[in-house]
Every structure is written in structure tokens, then in C-alpha cells.
Coordinates of C-alpha atoms in Angstrom, one line a residue:
M1286 CA -24.9 -19.6 -52.4
M1287 CA -27.2 -17.9 -50.0
R1288 CA -27.6 -21.1 -48.0
M1289 CA -23.8 -21.4 -47.9
R1290 CA -23.5 -17.8 -46.5
Q1291 CA -26.2 -18.5 -43.9
L1292 CA -24.4 -21.7 -42.9
G1293 CA -21.1 -19.8 -42.7
L1294 CA -22.7 -17.1 -40.6
S1295 CA -24.2 -19.7 -38.3
V1296 CA -20.9 -21.4 -37.8
M1297 CA -19.2 -18.0 -37.0
V1298 CA -22.0 -17.1 -34.5
G1299 CA -21.8 -20.5 -32.9
A1300 CA -18.0 -20.3 -32.7
L1301 CA -18.2 -16.9 -31.0
L1302 CA -20.9 -18.2 -28.5
F1303 CA -18.8 -21.2 -27.6
A1304 CA -15.6 -19.2 -27.5
A1305 CA -16.9 -16.3 -25.4
P1306 CA -16.7 -18.0 -21.9
A1307 CA -13.1 -19.1 -22.5
D1308 CA -12.1 -15.6 -23.9
A1309 CA -13.9 -13.9 -21.0
Q1310 CA -12.0 -16.2 -18.6
R1311 CA -8.7 -15.4 -20.1
S1312 CA -9.4 -11.6 -20.1
A1313 CA -10.8 -11.5 -16.6
P1314 CA -8.4 -10.3 -13.8
L1315 CA -6.2 -12.9 -12.3
P1316 CA -7.1 -13.8 -8.7
W1317 CA -4.3 -11.6 -7.2
Q1318 CA -5.4 -8.6 -9.3
E1319 CA -8.9 -8.6 -7.7
D1320 CA -9.7 -6.2 -4.8
P1321 CA -12.3 -7.7 -2.5
Y1322 CA -12.8 -4.3 -0.8
P1323 CA -13.2 -1.7 -3.5
S1324 CA -13.0 2.0 -2.6
R1325 CA -16.2 3.9 -1.9
Y1326 CA -14.4 7.2 -1.6
Q1327 CA -16.6 10.1 -2.9
A1328 CA -14.5 13.1 -4.0
P1329 CA -15.9 16.2 -2.4
V1330 CA -17.1 19.2 -4.4
A1331 CA -14.0 21.0 -5.6
S1332 CA -13.5 24.8 -5.4
D1333 CA -12.0 26.7 -8.3
M1334 CA -9.4 29.2 -7.1
L1335 CA -6.2 31.0 -7.9
L1336 CA -3.5 30.8 -5.3
R1337 CA -1.4 33.9 -5.9
G1338 CA 2.2 35.0 -5.0
A1339 CA 3.6 32.0 -3.1
T1340 CA 6.9 30.2 -3.0
I1341 CA 6.1 27.0 -4.8
L1342 CA 8.0 23.7 -4.3
D1343 CA 6.5 21.4 -7.0
G1344 CA 7.6 18.1 -5.6
A1345 CA 9.6 17.2 -8.7
G1346 CA 12.6 19.3 -7.8
G1347 CA 11.3 22.7 -9.1
R1348 CA 10.9 26.0 -7.3
I1349 CA 9.0 29.1 -8.2
D1350 CA 9.3 32.3 -6.1
G1351 CA 6.3 34.5 -6.3
G1352 CA 4.4 31.9 -8.2
D1353 CA 0.7 31.1 -8.8
V1354 CA -1.3 27.9 -8.9
L1355 CA -4.7 27.8 -10.7
V1356 CA -7.1 25.1 -9.5
R1357 CA -10.1 24.2 -11.6
G1358 CA -12.3 21.1 -11.6
G1359 CA -10.4 19.5 -8.8
K1360 CA -7.1 19.5 -10.7
V1361 CA -4.1 21.8 -11.2
A1362 CA -4.9 23.8 -14.3
A1363 CA -1.7 25.8 -14.4
V1364 CA 1.3 26.7 -12.4
G1365 CA 3.7 29.6 -13.0
K1366 CA 4.1 33.3 -12.6
R1367 CA 1.5 36.1 -13.1
L1368 CA -1.2 33.6 -14.3
A1369 CA -4.3 35.2 -15.8
N1370 CA -7.3 34.8 -13.7
P1371 CA -10.2 33.2 -15.6
G1372 CA -12.7 34.6 -13.1
V1373 CA -12.2 32.4 -10.1
P1374 CA -11.7 33.5 -6.4
E1375 CA -8.1 34.4 -5.6
V1376 CA -6.2 33.5 -2.4
D1377 CA -3.4 35.9 -1.5
A1378 CA -0.6 33.5 -0.7
T1379 CA 2.1 36.2 -0.6
G1380 CA 4.8 35.3 2.0
R1381 CA 3.4 31.7 2.2
W1382 CA 4.6 28.5 0.6
I1383 CA 2.7 25.9 -1.5
T1384 CA 3.7 22.2 -1.8
P1385 CA 1.9 19.0 -2.9
G1386 CA 0.1 17.3 0.0
V1387 CA 2.3 15.3 2.3
I1388 CA 2.3 11.5 1.8
D1389 CA 3.1 9.1 4.7
V1390 CA 4.0 5.7 3.3
H1391 CA 4.2 4.0 6.7
S1392 CA 1.3 4.6 9.0
H1393 CA -0.6 2.5 11.6
D1394 CA -3.3 5.1 12.0
G1395 CA -6.7 3.4 12.6
T1396 CA -5.1 0.2 14.0
Y1397 CA -2.8 1.7 16.7
V1398 CA -5.5 3.9 18.1
L1399 CA -4.6 5.8 21.3
P1400 CA -5.3 5.4 24.1
L1401 CA -4.5 1.7 24.0
T1402 CA -6.5 -0.6 26.2
E1403 CA -5.9 -4.0 27.9
I1404 CA -7.4 -5.8 24.9
D1405 CA -4.9 -4.0 22.6
R1406 CA -2.1 -5.5 24.6
E1407 CA -3.5 -9.0 24.5
A1408 CA -4.9 -8.9 20.9
S1409 CA -3.8 -6.0 18.8
D1410 CA -5.2 -5.2 15.4
V1411 CA -1.8 -3.9 14.1
A1412 CA -0.9 -7.3 12.7
E1413 CA -2.2 -10.9 12.7
V1414 CA 0.5 -12.8 14.6
A1415 CA -0.9 -16.3 14.8
T1416 CA 1.5 -17.3 12.1
P1417 CA 4.7 -16.0 10.4
N1418 CA 2.7 -15.9 7.1
S1419 CA -0.3 -13.6 7.3
A1420 CA -0.3 -12.9 3.6
D1421 CA -4.0 -13.5 3.3
T1422 CA -4.9 -10.6 5.6
W1423 CA -6.0 -7.1 4.5
I1424 CA -5.3 -4.4 7.1
E1425 CA -8.3 -2.4 5.9
T1426 CA -10.6 -4.9 7.6
A1427 CA -9.2 -3.7 10.9
V1428 CA -9.0 0.1 10.5
N1429 CA -11.0 2.2 12.9
A1430 CA -12.0 5.3 10.9
Q1431 CA -12.7 7.2 14.1
D1432 CA -9.0 7.4 15.0
M1433 CA -8.4 11.1 15.7
A1434 CA -4.9 10.6 14.1
F1435 CA -6.6 11.1 10.7
D1436 CA -7.9 14.5 11.6
R1437 CA -4.5 15.4 13.1
A1438 CA -2.6 14.3 10.0
L1439 CA -4.9 16.3 7.7
A1440 CA -4.4 19.5 9.8
S1441 CA -0.7 18.9 9.4
G1442 CA -0.8 18.9 5.7
V1443 CA -1.0 15.1 5.1
T1444 CA -3.3 14.2 2.2
T1445 CA -2.4 10.5 1.6
L1446 CA -1.4 7.7 4.0
Q1447 CA -0.5 4.1 3.5
I1448 CA -1.6 2.0 6.5
L1449 CA 0.6 -1.0 6.8
P1450 CA 0.3 -4.1 9.0
G1451 CA 2.8 -4.5 11.8
S1452 CA 6.2 -6.1 11.3
T1453 CA 6.0 -9.3 13.5
P1454 CA 5.0 -11.7 10.7
I1455 CA 7.4 -12.3 7.9
F1456 CA 4.5 -11.9 5.5
A1457 CA 2.3 -9.4 7.2
G1458 CA -0.5 -8.7 4.7
H1459 CA -2.0 -6.2 2.4
S1460 CA -1.8 -2.4 3.0
V1461 CA -4.4 0.2 2.3
V1462 CA -3.9 3.8 1.0
V1463 CA -6.4 6.4 2.3
K1464 CA -7.2 10.0 2.3
P1465 CA -7.5 11.4 5.9
V1466 CA -11.1 12.4 5.5
R1467 CA -14.1 11.7 7.7
A1468 CA -16.1 8.6 6.7
P1469 CA -18.0 5.9 8.6
T1470 CA -15.7 3.1 7.3
V1471 CA -12.2 3.0 5.8
W1472 CA -13.6 2.3 2.4
G1473 CA -15.0 5.8 2.3
M1474 CA -11.4 7.0 2.7
K1475 CA -9.7 4.5 0.4
A1476 CA -7.7 6.0 -2.5
A1477 CA -8.1 4.2 -5.8
G1478 CA -5.8 3.9 -8.7
G1479 CA -2.5 3.0 -7.1
V1480 CA -0.6 -0.3 -6.8
Q1481 CA -1.7 -2.8 -4.2
G1482 CA 0.9 -2.7 -1.4
F1483 CA 2.1 -5.5 0.9
K1484 CA 4.2 -5.7 4.1
M1485 CA 7.1 -8.0 4.8
A1486 CA 9.6 -8.1 7.6
C1487 CA 13.1 -9.4 8.2
G1488 CA 15.5 -9.3 11.2
E1489 CA 14.8 -9.1 14.9
N1490 CA 11.0 -8.8 14.9
P1491 CA 10.0 -12.0 13.1
K1492 CA 12.9 -14.1 14.6
S1493 CA 12.0 -12.9 18.2
W1494 CA 8.4 -13.9 17.6
G1495 CA 9.4 -17.3 16.4
A1496 CA 11.6 -17.8 19.4
D1497 CA 8.7 -17.4 21.8
D1498 CA 7.8 -20.7 23.4
D1499 CA 4.2 -20.6 22.2
N1500 CA 5.0 -19.8 18.6
E1501 CA 6.1 -21.8 15.5
G1502 CA 8.4 -19.9 13.2
P1503 CA 12.0 -19.2 12.3
T1504 CA 14.2 -18.3 15.3
S1505 CA 17.2 -16.8 13.4
R1506 CA 18.0 -14.4 10.5
Q1507 CA 19.0 -17.3 8.3
G1508 CA 15.7 -19.0 9.2
V1509 CA 13.7 -16.0 8.2
I1510 CA 15.3 -15.8 4.8
A1511 CA 14.9 -19.5 4.2
Y1512 CA 11.3 -19.2 5.1
M1513 CA 10.8 -16.4 2.5
R1514 CA 12.5 -18.5 -0.2
Q1515 CA 10.3 -21.6 0.5
Q1516 CA 7.1 -19.6 0.4
F1517 CA 8.0 -17.9 -2.8
A1518 CA 9.0 -21.3 -4.4
D1519 CA 5.5 -22.6 -3.4
A1520 CA 4.0 -19.4 -4.9
Q1521 CA 5.8 -19.9 -8.2
R1522 CA 4.2 -23.3 -8.6
Y1523 CA 0.8 -21.9 -7.7
K1524 CA 1.1 -19.0 -10.1
R1525 CA 2.2 -21.4 -12.9
A1526 CA -0.8 -23.6 -12.2
V1527 CA -3.2 -20.8 -12.3
E1528 CA -1.8 -19.4 -15.5
Q1529 CA -1.9 -22.8 -17.2
A1530 CA -5.5 -23.3 -16.1
R1531 CA -6.4 -19.9 -17.5
A1532 CA -4.8 -21.0 -20.8
G1533 CA -6.9 -24.2 -20.8
A1534 CA -3.9 -26.4 -20.1
G1535 CA -4.9 -27.8 -16.7
A1536 CA -7.2 -27.7 -13.8
M1537 CA -7.4 -24.6 -11.6
P1538 CA -5.8 -25.3 -8.2
P1539 CA -7.9 -24.8 -5.1
R1540 CA -7.9 -21.2 -4.1
D1541 CA -5.2 -20.4 -1.5
F1542 CA -5.3 -16.7 -0.5
K1543 CA -1.7 -16.7 0.9
L1544 CA -0.2 -18.2 -2.2
E1545 CA -2.4 -16.0 -4.3
T1546 CA -1.0 -12.9 -2.7
L1547 CA 2.6 -14.0 -3.1
A1548 CA 1.9 -14.9 -6.7
G1549 CA 0.7 -11.3 -7.2
I1550 CA 4.1 -10.2 -5.9
L1551 CA 5.9 -12.4 -8.4
A1552 CA 3.7 -11.1 -11.1
G1553 CA 4.5 -7.5 -10.2
D1554 CA 0.9 -6.7 -9.4
V1555 CA 1.5 -6.4 -5.6
R1556 CA 4.3 -4.2 -4.3
V1557 CA 6.4 -5.1 -1.3
N1558 CA 7.2 -2.7 1.5
L1559 CA 9.9 -4.4 3.6
H1560 CA 10.6 -3.7 7.2
C1561 CA 14.4 -4.1 7.5
Y1562 CA 17.3 -2.3 9.3
R1563 CA 20.8 -3.8 8.9
A1564 CA 22.7 -3.7 5.6
G1565 CA 23.2 -7.4 5.6
D1566 CA 19.5 -8.1 6.1
I1567 CA 18.6 -5.7 3.3
A1568 CA 21.1 -7.3 1.0
A1569 CA 19.8 -10.8 1.8
S1570 CA 16.2 -9.8 1.1
L1571 CA 17.2 -8.0 -2.2
G1572 CA 18.8 -11.3 -3.1
V1573 CA 15.6 -13.2 -2.5
A1574 CA 13.7 -10.7 -4.7
K1575 CA 16.3 -11.1 -7.5
E1576 CA 16.2 -14.9 -7.2
F1577 CA 12.5 -15.0 -7.7
G1578 CA 12.3 -12.1 -10.2
F1579 CA 10.3 -9.4 -8.4
R1580 CA 11.2 -5.9 -7.2
I1581 CA 10.9 -4.7 -3.6
G1582 CA 9.3 -1.2 -3.7
A1583 CA 10.9 0.2 -0.6
I1584 CA 12.9 -0.8 2.4
H1585 CA 11.2 0.8 5.5
H1586 CA 13.3 2.0 8.4
A1587 CA 16.5 1.0 6.5
T1588 CA 18.8 2.4 9.1
E1589 CA 21.9 1.0 7.4
A1590 CA 20.8 1.7 3.8
Y1591 CA 23.4 4.4 3.6
K1592 CA 26.0 1.6 3.5
I1593 CA 24.7 0.0 0.4
P1594 CA 23.3 2.6 -2.0
G1595 CA 24.6 0.8 -5.0
L1596 CA 22.5 -2.3 -4.2
L1597 CA 19.4 -0.2 -3.8
R1598 CA 20.0 1.6 -7.1
E1599 CA 20.6 -1.6 -8.9
A1600 CA 17.4 -3.1 -7.6
G1601 CA 15.3 0.0 -8.2
T1602 CA 14.3 -0.1 -4.6
C1603 CA 13.6 3.1 -2.5
A1604 CA 14.5 3.7 1.1
A1605 CA 11.8 5.0 3.6
V1606 CA 13.8 6.4 6.6
W1607 CA 13.6 8.4 9.8
A1608 CA 15.6 11.4 10.7
D1609 CA 16.7 10.5 14.2
W1610 CA 15.3 7.2 15.4
W1611 CA 18.0 4.8 16.6
G1612 CA 19.2 2.7 19.5
F1613 CA 15.8 1.5 20.5
K1614 CA 16.7 -2.0 19.4
V1615 CA 20.0 -3.8 18.6
E1616 CA 19.6 -3.7 14.8
A1617 CA 19.0 0.1 14.9
Q1618 CA 22.3 0.9 16.6
D1619 CA 24.2 2.0 13.5
A1620 CA 21.7 4.6 12.2
I1621 CA 22.8 8.1 11.3
R1622 CA 20.9 11.4 11.1
A1623 CA 22.2 12.3 7.6
E1624 CA 21.0 9.1 6.0
A1625 CA 18.4 10.8 3.7
P1626 CA 20.8 13.4 2.2
L1627 CA 23.5 10.8 1.7
L1628 CA 21.1 8.5 -0.1
E1629 CA 19.8 11.4 -2.2
Q1630 CA 23.3 12.4 -3.1
A1631 CA 24.0 8.7 -4.1
G1632 CA 21.0 8.7 -6.5
V1633 CA 18.7 6.5 -4.4
C1634 CA 15.0 7.1 -4.2
V1635 CA 14.5 8.2 -0.6
M1636 CA 11.6 9.4 1.4
M1637 CA 10.7 10.1 5.1
H1638 CA 8.2 7.9 6.9
S1639 CA 6.6 7.9 10.3
D1640 CA 5.6 4.6 11.9
S1641 CA 3.9 6.8 14.4
P1642 CA 0.8 9.0 14.6
A1643 CA 2.8 11.8 16.2
D1644 CA 5.7 11.8 13.7
G1645 CA 3.2 11.4 10.9
Q1646 CA 2.1 15.0 11.6
R1647 CA 5.7 16.2 11.3
L1648 CA 7.3 14.5 8.3
N1649 CA 8.6 17.8 6.8
I1650 CA 10.3 18.5 10.1
A1651 CA 11.9 15.1 9.9
A1652 CA 13.1 16.0 6.5
A1653 CA 14.5 19.3 7.8
K1654 CA 16.4 17.5 10.6
A1655 CA 17.9 15.0 8.2
A1656 CA 18.9 17.8 5.8
A1657 CA 20.5 19.8 8.6
A1658 CA 22.6 16.7 9.5
G1659 CA 23.6 16.5 5.8
R1660 CA 24.7 20.1 5.7
R1661 CA 26.9 19.5 8.8
I1662 CA 28.9 17.0 6.8
G1663 CA 28.9 19.0 3.5
V1664 CA 25.9 17.5 1.8
D1665 CA 23.6 20.4 1.1
I1666 CA 20.1 19.4 -0.3
P1667 CA 18.0 22.5 -1.1
P1668 CA 14.3 22.7 -0.2
E1669 CA 13.0 22.0 -3.7
R1670 CA 14.7 18.5 -3.5
M1671 CA 13.9 17.9 0.2
I1672 CA 10.2 18.2 -0.5
K1673 CA 10.4 15.2 -2.8
W1674 CA 11.1 13.1 0.3
T1675 CA 7.5 13.7 1.6
T1676 CA 5.6 14.2 -1.7
G1677 CA 6.9 13.1 -5.1
N1678 CA 8.9 10.0 -4.1
P1679 CA 6.2 8.5 -1.8
A1680 CA 3.7 9.0 -4.6
K1681 CA 5.9 6.9 -6.9
L1682 CA 6.1 4.1 -4.3
L1683 CA 2.3 4.0 -4.1
G1684 CA 1.9 4.0 -7.8
L1685 CA 0.0 7.3 -7.5
D1686 CA 2.5 9.6 -9.2
K1687 CA 0.1 10.2 -12.2
Q1688 CA -2.4 11.6 -9.7
V1689 CA -0.7 13.3 -6.8
G1690 CA 2.7 14.1 -5.3
T1691 CA 3.7 16.9 -7.6
I1692 CA 2.2 20.2 -8.7
A1693 CA 1.7 19.9 -12.5
P1694 CA -1.2 20.6 -14.9
G1695 CA -3.6 17.7 -15.0
L1696 CA -2.8 16.2 -11.6
Q1697 CA -5.2 16.2 -8.7
A1698 CA -5.1 19.4 -6.7
D1699 CA -3.8 17.8 -3.4
L1700 CA -2.1 20.9 -2.2
V1701 CA -1.0 22.6 1.0
V1702 CA -0.6 26.4 1.6
W1703 CA 1.8 26.7 4.4
S1704 CA 2.1 29.8 6.7
G1705 CA 5.8 29.9 5.9
D1706 CA 8.7 27.7 5.2
P1707 CA 7.3 24.1 5.3
F1708 CA 10.6 22.9 7.0
S1709 CA 10.2 25.3 10.0
I1710 CA 8.8 24.2 13.3
Y1711 CA 7.0 27.5 13.5
T1712 CA 5.0 26.9 10.3
H1713 CA 1.4 25.6 10.1
A1714 CA -0.7 24.2 7.3
D1715 CA -3.1 27.1 6.6
L1716 CA -5.1 25.5 3.8
V1717 CA -5.2 21.9 2.7
L1718 CA -6.9 20.9 -0.5
I1719 CA -7.7 17.3 -1.5
G1720 CA -8.9 17.0 -5.1
G1721 CA -9.3 20.8 -5.2
A1722 CA -11.7 20.8 -2.3
V1723 CA -10.9 22.6 1.0
A1724 CA -10.3 19.7 3.4
W1725 CA -8.7 21.9 6.2
D1726 CA -8.8 25.6 6.7
R1727 CA -6.8 26.8 9.8
A1728 CA -8.9 30.0 9.9
K1729 CA -12.1 28.0 9.9
P1730 CA -11.7 24.7 11.8
P1731 CA -14.6 22.3 11.3
A1732 CA -17.5 22.9 13.6
G1733 CA -18.9 19.4 13.3
P1734 CA -18.7 16.6 15.8
V1735 CA -15.2 15.2 16.6
S1736 CA -14.0 11.7 17.4
D1737 CA -14.7 10.4 20.9
F1738 CA -10.9 9.9 21.1
E1739 CA -10.5 13.7 21.1
L1740 CA -12.1 14.0 24.6
G1741 CA -9.7 15.6 27.0
R1742 CA -7.1 16.2 24.3
G1743 CA -7.7 19.8 23.2
G1744 CA -4.4 20.9 24.6
V1745 CA -2.4 18.9 22.1
R1746 CA -3.9 20.0 18.9
P1747 CA -1.4 20.8 16.1

């Protein structure tokens, strides 16, 4: 009997030993879930404090006049009125406003570094344009952490940015989400815990590039959409082969970084940010997503999204828009200033975005301009809902809404104390907290060395 038990135990151990590699292989991340460039961001030492007596816009649609925010251990511990002080330093915020940190979901900071040079004109790092399919590229491998735009964004209340590749390729590559803090490389700025982002483009940019004599790519809108469909059809086959190999039903296909990324989109592990303007282009791209069973996270620029709110709601796709950029290209001719309030009123997830280091410092002002245009046509969006366009909604797009974007107990204390109404051009970011640590204090600007790109630019500080 004892011998039988020993034999049985041996068989079980043997089975486990032989089964372990296969089980480990099946439980390992799929290739498109891997991050070859992990974050090395080190959260700074947080400061406990009680912000007292401010007008609070929580980023989720709530407003508290004369409210308090308690920050402890890098997180929001409590928010409300007349909070008890557990013995932490108090900041008198009477007459000031507190919001979540501003989030810019469309930045080229670090790759569109001003001033531009001759080499930037010949070979820019904004996007890899050797092919209409640059899906294998990661923009973080090009980011120059010395760009002074990061300091400027921080001093303007921005606490999170998504750096996207440019919009010339149809498949432009992976994005990276960063905190605008000083670090020797982008990986010291990289925010962890969100959804991997990806950039695609439709319309004039990719077809114009394809029409150049030296390039090979679609030369028309219909060609761009057809190109998308073919690449996703190829990715479907690649994804199926990888999954079957993982299940022991076939050989693993040779690694293809482009197909791997598109397979991640099909699997829902990589989120698409689509550069697109015209209503017809947006609708055609949403059709591609529906055909291949994935969701586009947001349409960026989306100057005609106001014409098709029902399609966006049905697809669960957000619109990242400007307040008053139009007419700079043919496909941007039919933009309107009141687009954000109209989309908000129609129940579409909407947010402001910059596409510019200068506008990235003024996203709340962009929201204010859009809201003012809405009021002129009878669509009145109050400040507590407007602030979602620069905080709560962008956090959802980036998959960071369980960490930042709203002021609620348990979330990271990425906060801004504004000198007044955050939608006024006369208002400044007095105090910016990232993870509960003071990242910017207007009363005590950093005394350390500044970026070389700041030389001669003291007169244009925010």
C-alpha cells in the first residue's frame, strides 16, 4: 500500500514537472501584452497636507464650494467640507480652486522639440515615415526628456501627457504616457498601470504621403481604408496562429512586430487613438473597427464629430477635440467652436487635446472657449462638467481612471490648486501635486538647472 502511495506521488510530481513548462507558457503574457521598455518612474516623497476652503471641481461632475481635500501618503484621503485635521500642515486655499491634474492625451512633447533644426526638417522623430505601416515603432525610443515643454506643461497644471507618434503613417506606432517630471530618460517619466496606446491616421495626411513620388502607399481615402482592412485581416491570421501555438495546436509563427501590435488591438490589449477629421472618414474607420471586432478609444481632432454623435456613442468611442482650430487644411474646413459642448450634450465622451506644446499649457482655456461658444447657441455646460474634458475623461481613455483624473478617496493626489477660476486666462497654477508630492510651487520656482532649450526664453514663461 505504502509502495502504491509512493508510486502515485511520484507520478503526480512527474506530471507536474512535465506540465509546468506548458502551463507557464499558457499563463505567460501574450507577445502583444509585453512592454519592452518598462517604467522606471520613482514616485517622489509625498507630503501630507490639508487643502482648506477652496472651490473644488472633482473631475467627475461634482462641485464643492468652500471645500477641503486631505492628502495623506500620496493619495486623496478625504474630500468634503470642514474636514478634521489629523495633525498635518494646512494650506489656506480660500478663494482658490482645486481640480485634478490636467491630462493632455495628444502631445508631441519630447519629439517636436523647439527650436527645430535642419535635421528635424529632413528626418523628424515625430513619426517613422519610411512606410505607411510603422506599427512596430515605440515613440518613447525617440523622446528627448530635456524638452522644456515638459517643465512648461507642469507649471500650467498638467500632470499627465500621452505622447503620440505623428499622423503621416496609417499605422503610426505605440504611444507613451508620462509625468512631466525631470528625469534623464523618458522611462524615468513613464506612467505605469494604464492601457497601451497606439496611433492610427486616416484622410489627407496618409494619402498625401502616399501620393509623393518617392513613396509607396495608398493615394486616396478609399485606398487608406482598404489598406487598414488588409493589415487587420493579416493580423487576424497571425493572432489565431499565436493563440493556437500557445494552446499546443501548432507551431509558433515567426515573430512579426507589426502584426503583433495589430493583434494586440484586435485582442483589446492595445487602444487606438485615431487621427481623423471628416464625418465620412470617421464613420468609415468605425466601420473597420466594427468589422474586425475592436474598439477605437478616441477620434483625435474629430472636427466633424458633432455631425455623427450617435455613431460615436454606439461605438463607445470618445472625441478629442480643439476649441478653435480649423481651416488649416481642406478636411478641417467644417469645424465649429461649440463642438465639445454639443458632443457633451449628446452624451458623447469628449475631451480637449493639444497637438501643440503651446496649447498643451492652456487646455482649460480651450475648454472655456468651447463652452463659451456653446452658451452662445444655448448649450450651457457648467464648470463642474467642463473640467471633465481635461481630467476625468482623458483618464478613462488612457485607462488610468482608477489612479488619476478625479478627486476621490483612494486615488493618487495629482491635484492643482489654482489662483482662481481655472477657466480664466488670468488664473495661474499655484500648486501642482503629483502623487501627493509638490511638483510645482509658483511661490517657490525650482532653483535647479534648467534645460538648455530654455536659454533666451525667460520672457515667455507661463
